Tab-separated table of C-alpha atoms in Angstrom:
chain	number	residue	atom	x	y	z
A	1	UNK	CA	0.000	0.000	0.000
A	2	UNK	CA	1.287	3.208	-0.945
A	3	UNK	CA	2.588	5.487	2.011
A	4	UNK	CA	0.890	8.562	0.833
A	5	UNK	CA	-2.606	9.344	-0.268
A	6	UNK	CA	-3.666	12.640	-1.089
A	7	UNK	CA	-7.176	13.486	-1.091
A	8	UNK	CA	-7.584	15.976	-4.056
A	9	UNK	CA	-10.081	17.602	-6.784
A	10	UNK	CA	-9.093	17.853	-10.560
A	11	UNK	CA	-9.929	21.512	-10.531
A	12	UNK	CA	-8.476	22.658	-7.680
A	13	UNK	CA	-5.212	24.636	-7.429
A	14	UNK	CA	-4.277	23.886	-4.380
A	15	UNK	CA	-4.277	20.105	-4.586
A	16	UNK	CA	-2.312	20.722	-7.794
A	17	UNK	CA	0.307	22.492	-5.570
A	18	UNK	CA	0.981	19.071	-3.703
A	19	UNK	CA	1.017	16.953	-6.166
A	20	UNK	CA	3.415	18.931	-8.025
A	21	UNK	CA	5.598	18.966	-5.034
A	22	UNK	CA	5.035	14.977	-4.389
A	23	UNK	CA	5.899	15.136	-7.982
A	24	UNK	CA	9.255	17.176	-8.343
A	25	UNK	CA	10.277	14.692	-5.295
A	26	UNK	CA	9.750	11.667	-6.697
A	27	UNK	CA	8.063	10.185	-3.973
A	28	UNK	CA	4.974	7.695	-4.939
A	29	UNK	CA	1.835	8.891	-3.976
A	30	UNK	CA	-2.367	7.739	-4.359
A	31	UNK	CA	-4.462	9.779	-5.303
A	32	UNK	CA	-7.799	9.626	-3.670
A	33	UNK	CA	-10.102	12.482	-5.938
A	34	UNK	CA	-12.886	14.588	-4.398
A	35	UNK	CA	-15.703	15.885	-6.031
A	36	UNK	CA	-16.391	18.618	-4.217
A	37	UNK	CA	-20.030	18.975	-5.476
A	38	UNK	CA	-20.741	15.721	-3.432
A	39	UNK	CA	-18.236	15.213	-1.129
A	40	UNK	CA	-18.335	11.940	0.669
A	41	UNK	CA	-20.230	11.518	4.124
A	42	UNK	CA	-17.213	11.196	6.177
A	43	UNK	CA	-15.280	13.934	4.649
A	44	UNK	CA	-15.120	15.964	7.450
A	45	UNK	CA	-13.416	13.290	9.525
A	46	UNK	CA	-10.442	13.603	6.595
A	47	UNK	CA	-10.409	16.958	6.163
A	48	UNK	CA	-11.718	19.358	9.335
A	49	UNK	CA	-12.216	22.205	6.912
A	50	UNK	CA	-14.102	20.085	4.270
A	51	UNK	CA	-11.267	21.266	2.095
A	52	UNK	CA	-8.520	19.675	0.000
A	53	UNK	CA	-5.864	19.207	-0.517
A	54	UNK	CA	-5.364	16.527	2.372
A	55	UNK	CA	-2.470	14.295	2.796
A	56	UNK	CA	-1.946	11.324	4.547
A	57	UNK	CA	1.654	9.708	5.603
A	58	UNK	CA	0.930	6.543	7.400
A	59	UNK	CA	-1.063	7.604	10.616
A	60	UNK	CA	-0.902	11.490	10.369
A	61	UNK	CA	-2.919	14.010	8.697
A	62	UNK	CA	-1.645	17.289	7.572
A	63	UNK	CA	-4.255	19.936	5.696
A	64	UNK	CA	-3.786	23.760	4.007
A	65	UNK	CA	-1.477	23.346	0.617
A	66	UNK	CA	1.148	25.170	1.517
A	67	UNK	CA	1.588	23.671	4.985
A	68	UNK	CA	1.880	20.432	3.423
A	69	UNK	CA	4.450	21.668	0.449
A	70	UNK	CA	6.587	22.403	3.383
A	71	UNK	CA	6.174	19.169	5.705
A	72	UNK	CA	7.293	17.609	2.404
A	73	UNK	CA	10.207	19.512	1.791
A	74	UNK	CA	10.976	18.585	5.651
A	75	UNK	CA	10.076	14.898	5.429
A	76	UNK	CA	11.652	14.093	2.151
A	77	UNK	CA	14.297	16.577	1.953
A	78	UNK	CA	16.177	15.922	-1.230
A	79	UNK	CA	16.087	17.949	-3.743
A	80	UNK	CA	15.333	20.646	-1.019
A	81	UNK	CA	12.610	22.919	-2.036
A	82	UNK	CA	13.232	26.114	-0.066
A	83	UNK	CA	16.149	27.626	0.466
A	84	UNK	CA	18.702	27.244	2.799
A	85	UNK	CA	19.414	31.026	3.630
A	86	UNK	CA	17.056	32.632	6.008
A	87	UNK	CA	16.565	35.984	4.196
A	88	UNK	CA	15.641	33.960	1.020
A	89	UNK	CA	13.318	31.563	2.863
A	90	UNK	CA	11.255	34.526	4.121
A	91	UNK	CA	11.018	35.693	0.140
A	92	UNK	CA	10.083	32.634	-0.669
A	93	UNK	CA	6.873	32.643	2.837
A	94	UNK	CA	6.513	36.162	1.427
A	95	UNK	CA	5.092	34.999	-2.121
A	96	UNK	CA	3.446	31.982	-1.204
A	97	UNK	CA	1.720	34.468	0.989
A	98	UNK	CA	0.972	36.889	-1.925
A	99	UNK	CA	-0.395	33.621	-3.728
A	100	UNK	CA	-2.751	32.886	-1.435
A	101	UNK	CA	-3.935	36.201	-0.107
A	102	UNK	CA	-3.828	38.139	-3.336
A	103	UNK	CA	-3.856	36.784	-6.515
A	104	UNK	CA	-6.081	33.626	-5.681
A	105	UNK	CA	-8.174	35.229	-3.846
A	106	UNK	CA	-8.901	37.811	-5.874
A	107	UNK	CA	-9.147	35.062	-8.583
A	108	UNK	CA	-11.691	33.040	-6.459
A	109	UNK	CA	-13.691	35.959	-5.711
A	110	UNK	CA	-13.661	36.598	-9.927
A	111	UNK	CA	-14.799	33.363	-11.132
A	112	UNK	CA	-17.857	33.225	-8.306
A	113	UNK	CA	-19.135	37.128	-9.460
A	114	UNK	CA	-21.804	37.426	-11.253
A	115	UNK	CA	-21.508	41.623	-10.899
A	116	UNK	CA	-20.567	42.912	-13.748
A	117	UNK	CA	-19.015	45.926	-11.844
A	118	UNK	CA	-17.096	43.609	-9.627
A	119	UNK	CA	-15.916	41.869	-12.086
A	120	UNK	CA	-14.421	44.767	-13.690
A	121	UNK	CA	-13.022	45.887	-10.224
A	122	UNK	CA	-11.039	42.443	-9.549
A	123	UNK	CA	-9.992	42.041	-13.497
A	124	UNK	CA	-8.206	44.936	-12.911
A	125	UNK	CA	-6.881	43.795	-9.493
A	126	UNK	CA	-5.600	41.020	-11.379
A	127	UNK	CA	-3.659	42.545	-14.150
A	128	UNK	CA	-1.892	44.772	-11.283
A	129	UNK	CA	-1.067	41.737	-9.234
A	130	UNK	CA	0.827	40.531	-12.368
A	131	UNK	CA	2.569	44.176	-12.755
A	132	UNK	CA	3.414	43.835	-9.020
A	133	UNK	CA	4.713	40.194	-9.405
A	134	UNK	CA	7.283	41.383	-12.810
A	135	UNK	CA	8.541	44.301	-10.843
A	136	UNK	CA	9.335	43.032	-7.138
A	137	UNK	CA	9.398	39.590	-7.509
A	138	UNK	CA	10.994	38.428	-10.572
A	139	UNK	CA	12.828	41.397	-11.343
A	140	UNK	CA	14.183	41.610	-8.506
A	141	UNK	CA	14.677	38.181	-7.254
A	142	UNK	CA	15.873	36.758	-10.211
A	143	UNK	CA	16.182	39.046	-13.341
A	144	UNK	CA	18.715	36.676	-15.500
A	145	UNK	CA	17.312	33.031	-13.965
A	146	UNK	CA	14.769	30.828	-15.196
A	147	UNK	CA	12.849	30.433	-11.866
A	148	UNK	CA	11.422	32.409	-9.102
A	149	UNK	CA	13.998	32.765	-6.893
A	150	UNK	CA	17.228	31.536	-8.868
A	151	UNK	CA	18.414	28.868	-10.833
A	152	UNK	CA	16.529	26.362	-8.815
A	153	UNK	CA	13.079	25.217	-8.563
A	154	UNK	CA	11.018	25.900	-5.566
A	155	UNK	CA	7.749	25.769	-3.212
A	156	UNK	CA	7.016	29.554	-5.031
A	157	UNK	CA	7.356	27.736	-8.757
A	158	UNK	CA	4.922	25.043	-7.491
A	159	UNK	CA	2.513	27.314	-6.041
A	160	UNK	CA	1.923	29.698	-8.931
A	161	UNK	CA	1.833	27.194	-11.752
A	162	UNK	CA	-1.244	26.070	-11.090
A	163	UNK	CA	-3.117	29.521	-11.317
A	164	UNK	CA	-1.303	29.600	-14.807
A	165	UNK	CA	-2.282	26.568	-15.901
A	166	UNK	CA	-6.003	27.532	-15.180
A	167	UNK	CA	-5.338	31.073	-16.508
A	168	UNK	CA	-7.490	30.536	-20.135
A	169	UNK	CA	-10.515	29.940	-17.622
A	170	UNK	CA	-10.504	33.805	-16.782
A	171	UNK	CA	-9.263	34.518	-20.406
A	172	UNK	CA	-11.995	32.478	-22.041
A	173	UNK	CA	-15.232	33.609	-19.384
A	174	UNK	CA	-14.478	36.366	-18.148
A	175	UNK	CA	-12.034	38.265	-20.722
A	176	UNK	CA	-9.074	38.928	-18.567
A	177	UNK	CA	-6.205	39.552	-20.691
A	178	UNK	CA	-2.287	39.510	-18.989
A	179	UNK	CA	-1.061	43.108	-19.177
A	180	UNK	CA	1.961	44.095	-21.725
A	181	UNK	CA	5.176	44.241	-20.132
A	182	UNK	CA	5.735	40.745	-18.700
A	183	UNK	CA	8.681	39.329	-20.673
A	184	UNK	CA	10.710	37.928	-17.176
A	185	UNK	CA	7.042	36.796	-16.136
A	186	UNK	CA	6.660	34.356	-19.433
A	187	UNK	CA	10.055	33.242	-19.209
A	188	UNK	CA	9.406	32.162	-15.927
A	189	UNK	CA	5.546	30.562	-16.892
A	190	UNK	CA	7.923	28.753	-19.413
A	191	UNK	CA	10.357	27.432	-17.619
A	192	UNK	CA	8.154	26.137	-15.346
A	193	UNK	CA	5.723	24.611	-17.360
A	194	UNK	CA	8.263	22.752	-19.211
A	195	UNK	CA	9.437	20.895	-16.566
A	196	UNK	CA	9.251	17.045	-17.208
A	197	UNK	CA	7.322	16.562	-13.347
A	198	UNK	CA	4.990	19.176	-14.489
A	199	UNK	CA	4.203	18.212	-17.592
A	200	UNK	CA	3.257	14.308	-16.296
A	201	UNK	CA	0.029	16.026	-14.250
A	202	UNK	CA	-0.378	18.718	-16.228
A	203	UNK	CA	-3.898	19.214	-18.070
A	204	UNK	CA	-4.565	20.779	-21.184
A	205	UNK	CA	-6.459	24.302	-21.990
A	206	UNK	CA	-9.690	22.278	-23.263
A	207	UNK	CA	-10.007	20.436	-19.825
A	208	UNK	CA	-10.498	23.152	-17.937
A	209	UNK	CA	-12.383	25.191	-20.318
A	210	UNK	CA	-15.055	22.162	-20.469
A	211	UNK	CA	-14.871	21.455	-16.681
A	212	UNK	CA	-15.582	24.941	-16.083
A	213	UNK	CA	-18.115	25.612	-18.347
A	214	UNK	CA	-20.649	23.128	-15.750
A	215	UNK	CA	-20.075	26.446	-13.681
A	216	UNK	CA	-21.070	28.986	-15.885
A	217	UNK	CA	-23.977	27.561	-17.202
């Protein structure tokens, strides 16, 4: 029986977080899916915020995506996924922070609007999160490297991707277009996406777009 399960949805970005970082790791994982329009009776007893991702490493439970990215990095620590400097560790808390606070967030709030004026509000609350991102993270971080903070892959990488992946869902419903001025930003997107672990769980534009569309209609 495989050591890990993780309990995840095909949709959701944050499960896609984990298994990228199970992924980049090597380590062999299950994959227990969710559908999170009828979750199972007993959910709650797996995950106490009826939430996934959720992972499971013999006996013990550990829930929230990026708390589990780094019990990973702890538990199987080769190749190390944050870095070993302190200053650049707390870059690399600081983004995963913006991730979750700001750009999926105002993401999430996006796709569940159905105010036009809203809408407008956090599509343009979008395109300066990705302004923000070229200019103090990238630029400044890592101008002439292919990844977020250097020549090496890490939790950051693992966290955006997904909301990249997913990005022709607010392109194709709800019009958002990525600002000019981006070139270090789709160097990076490349780089990333082109990765051999995330192209083995990676899902194409048309997957989403159908999956989604349940939503809008």
């Amino acid at each position: 029986m495989t050591e890990i399960e993780i309990y995840s949805a095909a949709l959701c970005p944050f499960a896609h977080r984990s298994r990228l970082t199970l992924t980049e790791k090597g380590v062999p994982f299950e994959i227990v899916e969710i559908d999170l329009q009828n979750k199972p009776a007993n959910f709650l007893e797996i995950s106490p915020y009826g939430k996934v991702p959720v992972l499971k490493h013999g006996d013990v439970r550990v829930w929230e995506s990026s708390i589990i990215n780094e019990y990973l990095d702890e538990i199987f620590p080769e190749p190390p996924l944050l870095p070993k400097e302190p200053i650049q560790r707390a870059h690399a808390r600081i983004w995963i922070n913006f991730a979750d606070t700001r750009l999926f967030a105002a993401s999430g709030k996006l796709l569940h609007s159905r105010d036009p004026q809203q809408q407008a509000g956090l599509l343009k609350e979008l395109a300066e999160h990705m302004l923000f991102i070229e200019r103090e993270a990238l630029h400044k971080l890592s101008d002439s490297a292919p990844y977020w903070l250097g020549s090496e892959i890490s939790l950051v990488d693992l966290t955006y991707y997904p909301w990249f992946e997913q990005l022709n869902v607010l392109e194709h419903f709800l019009g958002f277009q990525l600002p000019s001025g981006l070139d270090r930003l789709k160097k990076w997107w490349a780089a990333v996406a082109n990765r051999e672990s995330v192209r083995s769980i990676a899902n194409s534009p048309k997957f989403y777009i159908e999956h989604y569309a349940r939503f809008a209609q």
